[in-house]
Structures are given as structure tokens and as C-alpha cells.
Short mmCIF file of C-alpha atoms in Angstrom, two decimals:
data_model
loop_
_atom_site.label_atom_id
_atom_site.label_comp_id
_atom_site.label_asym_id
_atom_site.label_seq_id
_atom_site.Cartn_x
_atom_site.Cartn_y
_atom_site.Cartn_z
CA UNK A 1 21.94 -17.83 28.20
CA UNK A 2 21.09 -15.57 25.66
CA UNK A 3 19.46 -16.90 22.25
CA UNK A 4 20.38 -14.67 19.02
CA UNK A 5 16.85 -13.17 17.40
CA UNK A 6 16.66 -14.23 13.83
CA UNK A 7 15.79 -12.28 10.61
CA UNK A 8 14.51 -12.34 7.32
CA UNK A 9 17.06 -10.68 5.27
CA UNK A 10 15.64 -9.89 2.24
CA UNK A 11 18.29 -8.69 -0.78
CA UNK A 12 18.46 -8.00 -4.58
CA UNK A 13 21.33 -5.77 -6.59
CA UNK A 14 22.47 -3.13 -4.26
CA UNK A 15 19.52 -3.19 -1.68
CA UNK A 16 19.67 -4.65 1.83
CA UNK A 17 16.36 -5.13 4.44
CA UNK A 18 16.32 -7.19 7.92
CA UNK A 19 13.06 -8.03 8.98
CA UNK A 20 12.82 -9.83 12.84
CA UNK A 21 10.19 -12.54 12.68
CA UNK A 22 10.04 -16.50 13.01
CA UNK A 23 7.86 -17.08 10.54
CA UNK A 24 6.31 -15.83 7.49
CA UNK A 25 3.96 -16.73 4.36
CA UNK A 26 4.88 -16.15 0.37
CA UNK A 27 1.92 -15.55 -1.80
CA UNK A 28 2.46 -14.29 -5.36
CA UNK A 29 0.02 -15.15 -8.24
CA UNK A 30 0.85 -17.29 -11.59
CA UNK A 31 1.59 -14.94 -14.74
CA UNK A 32 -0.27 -16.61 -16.92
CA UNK A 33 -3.35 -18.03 -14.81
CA UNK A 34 -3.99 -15.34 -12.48
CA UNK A 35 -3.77 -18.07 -9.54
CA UNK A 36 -2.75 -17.68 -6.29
CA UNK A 37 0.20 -20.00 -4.63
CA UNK A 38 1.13 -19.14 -1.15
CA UNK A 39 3.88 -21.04 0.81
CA UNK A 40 4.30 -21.24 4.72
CA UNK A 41 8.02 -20.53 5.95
CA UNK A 42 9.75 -20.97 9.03
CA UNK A 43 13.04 -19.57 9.73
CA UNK A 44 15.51 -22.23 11.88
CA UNK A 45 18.83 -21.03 12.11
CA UNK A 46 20.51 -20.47 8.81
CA UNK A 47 17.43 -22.59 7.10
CA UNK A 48 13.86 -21.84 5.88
CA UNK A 49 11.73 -25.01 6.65
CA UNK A 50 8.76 -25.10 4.35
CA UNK A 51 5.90 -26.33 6.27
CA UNK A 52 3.20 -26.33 4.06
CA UNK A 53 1.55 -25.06 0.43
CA UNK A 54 -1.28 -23.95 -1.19
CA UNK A 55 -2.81 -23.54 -4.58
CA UNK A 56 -5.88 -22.00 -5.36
CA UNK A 57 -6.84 -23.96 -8.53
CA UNK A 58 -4.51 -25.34 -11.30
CA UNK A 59 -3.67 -25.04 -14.84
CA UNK A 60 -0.54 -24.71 -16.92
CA UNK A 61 2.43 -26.32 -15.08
CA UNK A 62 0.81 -26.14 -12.28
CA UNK A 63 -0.83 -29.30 -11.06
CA UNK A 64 -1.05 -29.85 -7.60
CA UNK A 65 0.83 -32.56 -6.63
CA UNK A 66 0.11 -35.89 -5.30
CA UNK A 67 -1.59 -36.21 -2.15
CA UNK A 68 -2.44 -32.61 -1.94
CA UNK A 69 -5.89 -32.47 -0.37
CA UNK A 70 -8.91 -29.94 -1.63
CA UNK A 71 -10.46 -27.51 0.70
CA UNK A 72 -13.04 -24.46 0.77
CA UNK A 73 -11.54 -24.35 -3.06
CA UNK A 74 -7.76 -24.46 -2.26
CA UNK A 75 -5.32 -27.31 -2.69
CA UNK A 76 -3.18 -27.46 0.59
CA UNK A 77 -0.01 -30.07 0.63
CA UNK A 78 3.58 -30.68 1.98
CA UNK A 79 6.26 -29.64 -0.56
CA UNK A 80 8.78 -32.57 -1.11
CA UNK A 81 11.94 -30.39 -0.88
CA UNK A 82 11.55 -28.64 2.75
CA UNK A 83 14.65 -27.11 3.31
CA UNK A 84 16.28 -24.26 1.68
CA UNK A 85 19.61 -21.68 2.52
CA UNK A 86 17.71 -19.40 0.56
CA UNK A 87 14.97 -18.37 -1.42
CA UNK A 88 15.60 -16.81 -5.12
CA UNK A 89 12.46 -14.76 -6.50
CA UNK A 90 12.61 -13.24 -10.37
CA UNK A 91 10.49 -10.38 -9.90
CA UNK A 92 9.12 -7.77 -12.76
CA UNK A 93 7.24 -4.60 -12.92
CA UNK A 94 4.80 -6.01 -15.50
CA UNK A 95 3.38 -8.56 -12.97
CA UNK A 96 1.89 -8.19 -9.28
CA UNK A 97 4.84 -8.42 -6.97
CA UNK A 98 5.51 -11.70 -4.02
CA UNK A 99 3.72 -10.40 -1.04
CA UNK A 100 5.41 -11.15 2.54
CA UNK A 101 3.16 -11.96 5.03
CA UNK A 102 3.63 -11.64 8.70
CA UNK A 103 1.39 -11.69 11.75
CA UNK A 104 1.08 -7.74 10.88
CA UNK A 105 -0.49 -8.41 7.88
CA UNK A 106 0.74 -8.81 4.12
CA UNK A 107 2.29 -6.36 2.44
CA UNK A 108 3.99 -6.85 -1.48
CA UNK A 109 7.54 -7.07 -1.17
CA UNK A 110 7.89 -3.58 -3.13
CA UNK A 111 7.69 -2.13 0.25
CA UNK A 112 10.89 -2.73 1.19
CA UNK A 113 12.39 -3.46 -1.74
CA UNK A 114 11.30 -1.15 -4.74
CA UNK A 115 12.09 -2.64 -8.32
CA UNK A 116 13.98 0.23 -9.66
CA UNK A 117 18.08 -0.25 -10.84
CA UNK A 118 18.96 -0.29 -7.79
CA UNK A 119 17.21 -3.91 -7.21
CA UNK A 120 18.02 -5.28 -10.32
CA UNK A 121 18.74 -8.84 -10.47
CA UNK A 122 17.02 -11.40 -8.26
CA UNK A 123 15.96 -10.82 -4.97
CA UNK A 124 16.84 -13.54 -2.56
CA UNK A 125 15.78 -14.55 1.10
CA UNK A 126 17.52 -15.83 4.00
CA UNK A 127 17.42 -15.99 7.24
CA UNK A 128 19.92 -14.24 8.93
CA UNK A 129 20.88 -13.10 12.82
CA UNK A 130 19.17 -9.89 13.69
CA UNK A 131 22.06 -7.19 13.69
CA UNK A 132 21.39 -4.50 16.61
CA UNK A 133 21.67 -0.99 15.39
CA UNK A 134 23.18 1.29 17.85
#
């Protein structure tokens, strides 16, 4: 029986990127507050299951929500809304980009997927079956 690898495919205006992997970790940091969110990601089948959340501090519009616990200085909790098809990220030159992290390491997602007018728009992730190149 063979079982189809799955992919991050990552996407915004004309570019395209694949990325094998099972799981993965969002950080970015809040415009305004300079504080760092970072959300733990699973891909199953054609969902992303969000397993868990963290905030390091709070401050405009972003509380942590109820039953979040404190630790070491970060808020950690269980998002209400789990599942998603797909992620949709507004990204801008004039902040710090979303970093992608993997069991490589992170890296910020302008390494795959440069902001120039090529990637205009939104960039939006989804899990996807891993296409083989030949």
C-alpha cells in the first residue's frame, strides 16, 4: 500500500513552492507591539490541525484567551477554531516577515517566497500531495 507524502504548498500572486513535511510552526511578531505569536501546525490530508499557541506577552487586541496558561514568560493555549483548508497571511516589506519553522530550523518565509510583484497579493498555505518531479 503506498501512502501519498504530503506538502506544504505555500502560494501568493504568480509564485508557487512545495515544501514535504508533517508538521510545522508559524511565528511572526505583532506590528504594533513587537510581540511574538507562534502557532503549531499539523498537516492531515487536505487540513491544517492547529495544535497549539503561544504568545509572548499581550497588549493591543491581543489578550490571551481564556484558559491559556503562563510559562517561563509565554502564554501557551488551544486555539478554539482548529481546523483550516488554508492559511491566508497579509505580508509587507515594512514589517519582519512570518517565519516557517521546520525540524531544520526557521527560516522567514521570504526565502521561498520573495515579496516583490511577482508575490503580490496574499500568500496562502495548504497542504497539498507532494508532486514528484521527474
Amino acid at each position: 500500500m503506498s501512502t501519498a507524502l504530503l506538502a506544504l504548498c505555500l502560494s501568493a500572486g504568480a509564485l508557487r513552492v512545495e515544501l514535504q513535511m508533517s508538521s510545522f510552526t508559524l511565528r511572526w511578531r505583532h506590528s504594533i507591539e513587537k510581540t511574538e505569536w507562534a502557532e503549531d501546525y499539523e498537516l492531515a490530508g487536505d487540513w491544517l490541525h492547529l495544535s497549539q499557541a503561544r504568545i509572548r506577552g499581550s497588549g493591543a487586541g491581543m489578550e490571551p484567551p481564556a484558559g491559556a496558561v503562563l510559562l517561563h514568560g509565554v502564554w501557551h493555549y488551544r486555539p478554539t477554531e482548529r481546523w483550516h483548508r488554508e492559511l491566508v497571511l497579509a505580508r509587507s516589506g515594512f514589517v519582519p516577515d512570518y517565519e516557517l519553522c521546520t525540524a531544520a530550523g526557521c527560516r522567514p518565509l521570504t526565502d521561498w517566497l520573495p515579496l516583490d510583484h511577482d508575490a503580490e497579493g496574499p500568500t496562502v498555505l495548504r497542504s497539498c500531495p507532494l508532486r514528484h518531479k521527474k
